[in-house]
Short mmCIF file of C-alpha atoms and ligand atoms in Angstrom, two decimals:
data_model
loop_
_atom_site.label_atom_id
_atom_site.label_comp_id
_atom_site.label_asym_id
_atom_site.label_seq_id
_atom_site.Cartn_x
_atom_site.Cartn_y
_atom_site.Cartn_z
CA UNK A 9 13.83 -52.02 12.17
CA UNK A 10 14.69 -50.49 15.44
CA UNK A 11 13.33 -47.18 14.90
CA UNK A 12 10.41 -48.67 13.25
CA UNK A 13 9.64 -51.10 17.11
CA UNK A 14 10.32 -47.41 18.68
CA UNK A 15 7.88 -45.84 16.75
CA UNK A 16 5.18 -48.47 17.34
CA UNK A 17 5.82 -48.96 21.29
CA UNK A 18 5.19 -45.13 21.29
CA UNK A 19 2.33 -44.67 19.42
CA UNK A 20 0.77 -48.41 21.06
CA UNK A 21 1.70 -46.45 24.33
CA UNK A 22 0.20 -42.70 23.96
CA UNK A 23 -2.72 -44.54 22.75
CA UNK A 24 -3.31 -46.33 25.53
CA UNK A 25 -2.69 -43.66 27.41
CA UNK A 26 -4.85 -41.41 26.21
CA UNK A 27 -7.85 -44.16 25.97
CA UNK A 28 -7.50 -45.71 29.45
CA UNK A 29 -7.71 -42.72 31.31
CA UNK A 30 -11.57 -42.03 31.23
CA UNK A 31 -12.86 -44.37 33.78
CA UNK A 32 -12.70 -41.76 36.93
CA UNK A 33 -15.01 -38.79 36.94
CA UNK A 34 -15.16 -36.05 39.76
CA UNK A 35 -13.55 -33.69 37.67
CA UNK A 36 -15.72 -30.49 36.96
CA UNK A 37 -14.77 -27.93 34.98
CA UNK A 38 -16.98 -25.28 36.64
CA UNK A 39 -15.57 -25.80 40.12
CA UNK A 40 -12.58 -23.92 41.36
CA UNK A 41 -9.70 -25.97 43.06
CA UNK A 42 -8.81 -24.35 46.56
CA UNK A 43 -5.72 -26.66 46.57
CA UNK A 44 -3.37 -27.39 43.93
CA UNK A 45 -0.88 -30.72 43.99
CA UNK A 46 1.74 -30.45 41.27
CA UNK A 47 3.79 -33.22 40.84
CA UNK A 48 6.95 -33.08 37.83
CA UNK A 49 8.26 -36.63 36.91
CA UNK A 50 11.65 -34.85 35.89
CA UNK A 51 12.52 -36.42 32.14
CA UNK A 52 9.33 -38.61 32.10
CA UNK A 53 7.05 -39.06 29.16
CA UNK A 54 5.01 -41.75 28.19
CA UNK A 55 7.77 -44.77 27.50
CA UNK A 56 9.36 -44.22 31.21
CA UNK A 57 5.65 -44.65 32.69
CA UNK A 58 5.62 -47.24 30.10
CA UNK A 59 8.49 -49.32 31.65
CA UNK A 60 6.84 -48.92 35.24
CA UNK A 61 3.58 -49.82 33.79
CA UNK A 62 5.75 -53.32 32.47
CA UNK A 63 7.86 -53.81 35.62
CA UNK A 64 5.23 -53.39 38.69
CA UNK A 65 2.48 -56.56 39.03
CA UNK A 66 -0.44 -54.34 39.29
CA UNK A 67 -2.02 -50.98 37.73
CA UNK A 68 0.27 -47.63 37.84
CA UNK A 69 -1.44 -44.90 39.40
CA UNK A 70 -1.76 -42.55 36.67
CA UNK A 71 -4.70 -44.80 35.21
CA UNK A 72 -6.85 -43.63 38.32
CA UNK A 73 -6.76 -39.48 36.64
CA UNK A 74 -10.01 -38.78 35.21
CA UNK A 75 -8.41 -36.59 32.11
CA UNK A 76 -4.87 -36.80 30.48
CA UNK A 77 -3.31 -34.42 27.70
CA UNK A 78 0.52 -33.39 25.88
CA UNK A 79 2.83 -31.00 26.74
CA UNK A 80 5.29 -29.50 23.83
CA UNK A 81 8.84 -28.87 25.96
CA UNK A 82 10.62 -26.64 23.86
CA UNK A 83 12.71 -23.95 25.50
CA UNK A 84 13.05 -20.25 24.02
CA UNK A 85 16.43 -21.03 22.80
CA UNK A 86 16.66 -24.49 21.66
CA UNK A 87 14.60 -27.51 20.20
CA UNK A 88 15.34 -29.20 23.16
CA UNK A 89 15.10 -27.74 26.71
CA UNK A 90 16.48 -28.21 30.12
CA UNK A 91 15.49 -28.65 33.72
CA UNK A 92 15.70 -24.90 34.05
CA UNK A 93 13.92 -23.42 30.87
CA UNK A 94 11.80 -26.45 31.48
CA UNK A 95 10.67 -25.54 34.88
CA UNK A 96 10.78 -21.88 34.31
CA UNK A 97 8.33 -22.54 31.95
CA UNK A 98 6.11 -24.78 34.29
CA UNK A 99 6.14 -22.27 37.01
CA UNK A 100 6.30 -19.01 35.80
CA UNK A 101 4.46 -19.30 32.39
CA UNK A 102 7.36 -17.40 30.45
CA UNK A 103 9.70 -19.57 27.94
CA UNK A 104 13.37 -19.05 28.21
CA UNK A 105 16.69 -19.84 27.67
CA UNK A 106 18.17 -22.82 28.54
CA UNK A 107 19.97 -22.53 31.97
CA UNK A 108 17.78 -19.52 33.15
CA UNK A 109 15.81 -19.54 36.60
CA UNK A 110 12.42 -17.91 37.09
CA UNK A 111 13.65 -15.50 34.41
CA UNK A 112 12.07 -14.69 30.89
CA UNK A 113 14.80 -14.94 27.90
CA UNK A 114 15.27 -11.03 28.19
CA UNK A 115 16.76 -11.98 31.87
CA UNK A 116 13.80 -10.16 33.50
CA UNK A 117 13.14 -11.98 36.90
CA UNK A 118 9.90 -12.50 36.19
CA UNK A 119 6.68 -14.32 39.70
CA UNK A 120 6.22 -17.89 39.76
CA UNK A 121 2.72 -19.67 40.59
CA UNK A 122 4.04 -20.13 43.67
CA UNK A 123 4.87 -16.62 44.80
CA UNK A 124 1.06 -15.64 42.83
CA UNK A 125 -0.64 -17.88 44.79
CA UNK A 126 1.22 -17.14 47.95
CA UNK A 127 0.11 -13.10 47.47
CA UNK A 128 -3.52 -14.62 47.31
CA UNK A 129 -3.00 -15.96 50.74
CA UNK A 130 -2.29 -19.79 50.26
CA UNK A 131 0.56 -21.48 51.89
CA UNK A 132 2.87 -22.58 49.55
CA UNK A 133 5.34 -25.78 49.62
CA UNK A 134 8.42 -27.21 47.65
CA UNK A 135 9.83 -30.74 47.66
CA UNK A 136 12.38 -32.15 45.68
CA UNK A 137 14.84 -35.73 46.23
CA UNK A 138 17.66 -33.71 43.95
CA UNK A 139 19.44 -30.43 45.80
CA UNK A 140 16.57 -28.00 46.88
CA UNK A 141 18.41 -25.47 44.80
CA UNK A 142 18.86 -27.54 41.72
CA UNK A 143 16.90 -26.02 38.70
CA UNK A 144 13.59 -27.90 38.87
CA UNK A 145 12.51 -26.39 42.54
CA UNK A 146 14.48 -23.37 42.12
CA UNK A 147 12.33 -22.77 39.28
CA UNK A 148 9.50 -21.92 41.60
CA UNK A 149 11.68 -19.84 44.18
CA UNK A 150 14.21 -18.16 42.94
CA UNK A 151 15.34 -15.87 40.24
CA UNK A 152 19.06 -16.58 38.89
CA UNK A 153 20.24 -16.20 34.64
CA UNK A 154 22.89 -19.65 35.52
CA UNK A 155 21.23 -22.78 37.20
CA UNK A 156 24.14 -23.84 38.49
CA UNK A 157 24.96 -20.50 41.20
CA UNK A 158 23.55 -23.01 43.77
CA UNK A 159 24.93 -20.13 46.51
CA UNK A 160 22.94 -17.49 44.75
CA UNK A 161 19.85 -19.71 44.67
CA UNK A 162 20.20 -20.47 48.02
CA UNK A 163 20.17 -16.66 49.04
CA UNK A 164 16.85 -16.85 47.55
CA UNK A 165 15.52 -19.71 49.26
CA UNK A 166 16.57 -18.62 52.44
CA UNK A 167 15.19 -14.81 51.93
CA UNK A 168 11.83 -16.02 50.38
CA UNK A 169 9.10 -14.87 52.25
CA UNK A 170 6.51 -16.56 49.51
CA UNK A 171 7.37 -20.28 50.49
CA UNK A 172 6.02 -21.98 54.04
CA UNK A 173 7.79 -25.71 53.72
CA UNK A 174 11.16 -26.19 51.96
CA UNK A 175 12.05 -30.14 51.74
CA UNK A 176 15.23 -31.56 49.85
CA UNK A 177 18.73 -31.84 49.91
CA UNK A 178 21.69 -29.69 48.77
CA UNK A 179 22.24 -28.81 52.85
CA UNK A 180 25.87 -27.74 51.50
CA UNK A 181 24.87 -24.56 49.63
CA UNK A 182 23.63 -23.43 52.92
CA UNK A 183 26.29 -23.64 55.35
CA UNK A 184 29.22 -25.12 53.57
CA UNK A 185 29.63 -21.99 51.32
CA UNK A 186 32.67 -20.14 49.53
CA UNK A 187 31.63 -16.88 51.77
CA UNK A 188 31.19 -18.76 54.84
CA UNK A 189 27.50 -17.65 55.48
CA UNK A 190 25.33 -20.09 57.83
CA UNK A 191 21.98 -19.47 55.67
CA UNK A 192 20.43 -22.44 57.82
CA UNK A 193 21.10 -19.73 61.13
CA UNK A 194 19.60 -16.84 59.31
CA UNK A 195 16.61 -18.92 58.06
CA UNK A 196 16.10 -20.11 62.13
CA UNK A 197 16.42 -16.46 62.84
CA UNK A 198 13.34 -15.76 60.20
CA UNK A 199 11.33 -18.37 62.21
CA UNK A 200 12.07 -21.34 59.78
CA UNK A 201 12.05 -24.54 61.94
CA UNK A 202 15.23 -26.44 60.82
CA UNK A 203 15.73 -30.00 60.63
CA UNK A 204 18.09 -32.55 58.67
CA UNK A 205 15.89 -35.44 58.92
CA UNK A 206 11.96 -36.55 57.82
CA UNK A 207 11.49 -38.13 61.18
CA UNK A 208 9.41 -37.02 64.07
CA UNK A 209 7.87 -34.16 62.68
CA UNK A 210 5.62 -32.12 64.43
CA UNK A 211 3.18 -31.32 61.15
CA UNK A 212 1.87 -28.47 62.79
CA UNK A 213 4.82 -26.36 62.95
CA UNK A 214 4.80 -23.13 60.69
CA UNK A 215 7.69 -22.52 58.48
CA UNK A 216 9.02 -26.13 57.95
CA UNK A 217 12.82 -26.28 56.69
CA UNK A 218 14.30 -29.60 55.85
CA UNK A 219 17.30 -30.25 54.47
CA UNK A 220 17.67 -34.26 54.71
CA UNK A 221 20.68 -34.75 52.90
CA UNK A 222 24.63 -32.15 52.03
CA UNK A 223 23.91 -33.23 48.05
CA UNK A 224 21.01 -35.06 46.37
CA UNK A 225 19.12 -37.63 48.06
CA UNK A 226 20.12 -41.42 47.26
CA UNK A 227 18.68 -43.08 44.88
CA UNK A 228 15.52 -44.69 45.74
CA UNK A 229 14.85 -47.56 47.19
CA UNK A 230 18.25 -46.38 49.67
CA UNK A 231 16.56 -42.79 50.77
CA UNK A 232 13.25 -45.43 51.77
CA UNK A 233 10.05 -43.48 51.18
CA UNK A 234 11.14 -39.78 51.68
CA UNK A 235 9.28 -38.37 49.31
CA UNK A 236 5.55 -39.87 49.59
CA UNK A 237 6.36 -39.02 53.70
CA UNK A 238 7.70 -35.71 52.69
CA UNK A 239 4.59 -35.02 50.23
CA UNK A 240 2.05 -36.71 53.13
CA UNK A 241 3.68 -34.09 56.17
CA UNK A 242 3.16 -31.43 53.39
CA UNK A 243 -0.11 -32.12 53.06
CA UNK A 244 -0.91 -31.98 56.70
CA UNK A 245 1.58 -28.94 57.23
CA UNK A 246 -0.29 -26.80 54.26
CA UNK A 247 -3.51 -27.53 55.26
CA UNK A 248 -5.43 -24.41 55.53
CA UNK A 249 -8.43 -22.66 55.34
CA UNK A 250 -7.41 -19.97 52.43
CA UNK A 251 -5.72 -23.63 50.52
CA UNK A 252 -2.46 -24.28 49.71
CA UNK A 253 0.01 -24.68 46.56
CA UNK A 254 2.51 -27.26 46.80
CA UNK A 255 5.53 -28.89 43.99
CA UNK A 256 6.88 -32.09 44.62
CA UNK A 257 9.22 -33.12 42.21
CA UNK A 258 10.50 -36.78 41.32
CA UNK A 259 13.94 -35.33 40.58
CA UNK A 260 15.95 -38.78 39.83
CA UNK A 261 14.04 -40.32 36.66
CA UNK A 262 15.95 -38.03 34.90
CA UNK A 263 19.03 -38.99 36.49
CA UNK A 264 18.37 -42.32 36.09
CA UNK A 265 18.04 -42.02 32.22
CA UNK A 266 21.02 -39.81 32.73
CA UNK A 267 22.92 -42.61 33.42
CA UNK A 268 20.81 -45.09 31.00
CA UNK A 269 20.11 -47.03 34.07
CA UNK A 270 17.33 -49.07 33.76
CA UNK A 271 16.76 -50.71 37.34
CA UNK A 272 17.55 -47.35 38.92
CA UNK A 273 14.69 -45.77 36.40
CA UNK A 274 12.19 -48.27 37.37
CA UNK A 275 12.71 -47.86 41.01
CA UNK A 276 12.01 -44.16 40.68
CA UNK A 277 8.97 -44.39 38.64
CA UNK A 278 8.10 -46.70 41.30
CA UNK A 279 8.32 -44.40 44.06
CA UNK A 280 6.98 -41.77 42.15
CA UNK A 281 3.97 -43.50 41.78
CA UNK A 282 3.91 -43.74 45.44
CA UNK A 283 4.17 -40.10 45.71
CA UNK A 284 1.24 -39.28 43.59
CA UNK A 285 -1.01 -41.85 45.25
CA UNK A 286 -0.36 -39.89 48.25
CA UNK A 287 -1.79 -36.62 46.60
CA UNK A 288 -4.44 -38.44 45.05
CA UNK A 289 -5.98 -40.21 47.96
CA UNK A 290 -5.61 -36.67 49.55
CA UNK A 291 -7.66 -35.20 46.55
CA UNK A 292 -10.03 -37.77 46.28
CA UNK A 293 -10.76 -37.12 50.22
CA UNK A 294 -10.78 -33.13 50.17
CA UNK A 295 -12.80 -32.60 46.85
CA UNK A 296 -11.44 -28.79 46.57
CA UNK A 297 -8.14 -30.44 45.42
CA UNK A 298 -6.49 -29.84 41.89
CA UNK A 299 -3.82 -32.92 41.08
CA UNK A 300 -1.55 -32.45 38.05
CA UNK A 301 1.07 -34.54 37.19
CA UNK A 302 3.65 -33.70 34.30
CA UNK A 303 7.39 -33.60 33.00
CA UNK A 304 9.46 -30.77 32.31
CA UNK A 305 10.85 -32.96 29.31
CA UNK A 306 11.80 -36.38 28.20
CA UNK A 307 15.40 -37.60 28.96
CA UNK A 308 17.12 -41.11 27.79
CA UNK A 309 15.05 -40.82 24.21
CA UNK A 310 13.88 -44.26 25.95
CA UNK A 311 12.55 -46.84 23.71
CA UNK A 312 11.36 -50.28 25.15
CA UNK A 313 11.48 -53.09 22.68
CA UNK A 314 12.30 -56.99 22.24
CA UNK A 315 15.17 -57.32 20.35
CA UNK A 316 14.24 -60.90 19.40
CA UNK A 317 11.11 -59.36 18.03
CA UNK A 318 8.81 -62.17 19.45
CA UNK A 319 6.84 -59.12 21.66
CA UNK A 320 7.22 -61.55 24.93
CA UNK A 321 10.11 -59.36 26.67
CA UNK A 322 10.88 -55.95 27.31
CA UNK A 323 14.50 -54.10 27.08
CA UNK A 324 14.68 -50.64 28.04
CA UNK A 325 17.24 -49.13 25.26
CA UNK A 326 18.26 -45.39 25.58
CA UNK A 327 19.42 -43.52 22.56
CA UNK A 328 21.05 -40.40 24.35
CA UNK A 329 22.72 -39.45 27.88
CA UNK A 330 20.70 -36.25 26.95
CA UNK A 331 17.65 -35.13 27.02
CA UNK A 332 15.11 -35.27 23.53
CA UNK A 333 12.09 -33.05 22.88
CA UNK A 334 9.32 -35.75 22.94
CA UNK A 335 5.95 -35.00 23.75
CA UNK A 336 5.53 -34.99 27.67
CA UNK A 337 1.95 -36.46 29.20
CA UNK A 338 0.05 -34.34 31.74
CA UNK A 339 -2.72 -35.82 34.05
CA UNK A 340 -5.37 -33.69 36.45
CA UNK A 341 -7.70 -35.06 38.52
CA UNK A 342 -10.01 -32.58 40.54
CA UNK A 343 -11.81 -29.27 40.24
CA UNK A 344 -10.55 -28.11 36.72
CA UNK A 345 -9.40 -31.00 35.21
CA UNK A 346 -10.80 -31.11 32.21
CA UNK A 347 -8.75 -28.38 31.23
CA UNK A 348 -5.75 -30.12 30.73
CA UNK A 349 -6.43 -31.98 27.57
CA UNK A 350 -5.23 -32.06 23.70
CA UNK A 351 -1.70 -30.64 23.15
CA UNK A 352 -0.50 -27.14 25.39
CA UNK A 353 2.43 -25.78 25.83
CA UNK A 354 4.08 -26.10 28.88
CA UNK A 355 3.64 -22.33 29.30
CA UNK A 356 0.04 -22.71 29.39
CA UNK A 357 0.22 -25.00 32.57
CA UNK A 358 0.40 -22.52 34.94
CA UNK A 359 -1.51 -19.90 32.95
CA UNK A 360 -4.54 -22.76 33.29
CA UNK A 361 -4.36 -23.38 37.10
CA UNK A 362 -4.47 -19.52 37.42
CA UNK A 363 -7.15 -19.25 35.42
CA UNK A 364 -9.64 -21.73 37.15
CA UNK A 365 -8.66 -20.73 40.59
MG1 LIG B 424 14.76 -31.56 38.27
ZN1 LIG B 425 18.33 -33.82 32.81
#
């Protein structure tokens, strides 16, 4: 009975999803974006925007993209992937291994869209709420075979010369190291402008370094609105003639379903939803603007039923700590869109944007 209320809250949801998302139109697939917004909802599919959809009084912002589409999430090795095979896969365009960073699964360091686009002369940004070197946002950065040599990652942050604006936490794996290097010091050296807070700014600094926090942010609502601030000084600080790439990644829905914590997953769809309304009111304004929002994968196997079956309340139930290989949505908006329907790979997500720019 349980899986059979699972099955049709999914199915009741993708369709929805896939039906309500037609109303917007300024997509055109002939025009090329000169700016691309990527936003990862890390472990989201469709029942986690589901919940937010149930919990906030008033549309989500993902109804406002003019085209939606799937996303298969498998890694090279297994059924199910992780944050690292999962955002290799996302930025680079190459499956692999579970655990492996901007590598393919023959542990060839192999160019993110980030580093592509930055050799075509756009200005390039990462920001994350987890550590800046955890595997999501390393993904795009650095090249390591074991997610977790946070040190090693960080040598790669800090000698990137691809990436203009770094903003997350993990502050420890630059200066509180086992080899006592001050990475933050070198990075100042290399003309990175350093700071461990979002406030007071100056946007129109070059090389924009912020490391707000020794681990992962808090949870939101306690870290207040750093990301849609960090994504909306991006925006400003990217700006650019030749356009700009930038990640922002909502790092903590998959911690959240980690922890099969309900209120703390509703509270980060929430701010994520902020976040993207801040690149989509940017994209609606600058028309040369690709938004995509995705997942690397699905974590919780989230279900949301009644358990009295009488379809008036919701319960969020989780079947695993771990992550499952559900289908993950994708939604564009902009220049392009309209290539990101039907079912793709995630390898194919990068391969696209490439393509059209
Ligand atoms: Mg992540
Ligand atoms: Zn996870």
């Amino acid at each position: 009975m349980k899986k059979h209320l699972y099955l049709l809250a999914l199915s009741i949801v993708t369709s929805l999803l896939l039906t309500s998302c037609n109303n917007n139109n300024i997509s055109n697939s002939t025009d090329k974006p000169q700016n691309v917004i990527l936003l990862i909802g890390d472990g989201m599919s469709t029942t986690q925007i589901c919940s937010a959809m149930l919990a906030m009084d008033k549309n989500t912002i993902f109804e406002q993209f003019s085209v939606s589409g799937l996303v298969k999430t498998r890694s090279k090795s297994h059924k199910i992937t992780d944050s690292a095979a999962g955002g290799t896969a996302i930025a680079t365009g190459h499956k692999t291994n579970n655990g492996m960073i901007g590598m393919n699964s023959d542990s060839i360091p192999v160019p993110s869209i980030l580093e592509i686009l930055s050799d075509q002369g756009l200005k390039t940004g990462v920001i994350a709420t987890s550590y800046i070197t955890h595997a999501t946002p390393a993904s795009f950065v650095a090249k390591n075979i074991n997610r977790n040599k946070y040190e090693e990652i960080a040598n790669d942050f800090a000698n990137c010369e691809k990436v203009d604006l770094l903003i997350g936490g993990g502050r420890k794996h630059f200066n509180k190291r086992s080899d006592s290097l001050n990475l933050i010091e070198k990075m100042q050296n290399n003309g990175w402008h350093y700071y461990d807070t979002l406030i007071n700014i100056d946007s129109n600094l070059e090389k924009i370094f912020i490391l707000a926090d020794e681990n992962h942010l808090p949870a939101y609502p306690q870290r207040g609105n750093f990301l849609p601030e960090a994504t909306s000084l991006a925006l400003k600080n990217l700006e650019n003639k030749n356009g700009f790439f930038l990640m922002v990644e909502g790092s903590q829905i998959d911690f959240a379903c980690h922890n099969n914590d309900s209120t703390y997953l509703v509270n980060e769809m929430i701010d994520f939803d902020n976040t993207i309304k801040v690149a989509l009111d940017y994209a609606k304004v600058n028309k040369n603007t690709l938004v995509i929002v995705t997942a690397d994968h699905e974590t919780g196997g989230l279900s949301i039923v009644d358990p009295e079956g009488r379809y008036t309340k919701t319960d969020l139930h989780f079947s695993t700590g771990s992550h499952s290989p559900l289908l993950v949505p994708i939604f564009a908006f902009g220049p392009g869109a309209n290539n990101f329907t039907g079912i793709m790979d995630n390898t194919d997500i990068m391969k696209k944007i490439i393509s059209i720019m």
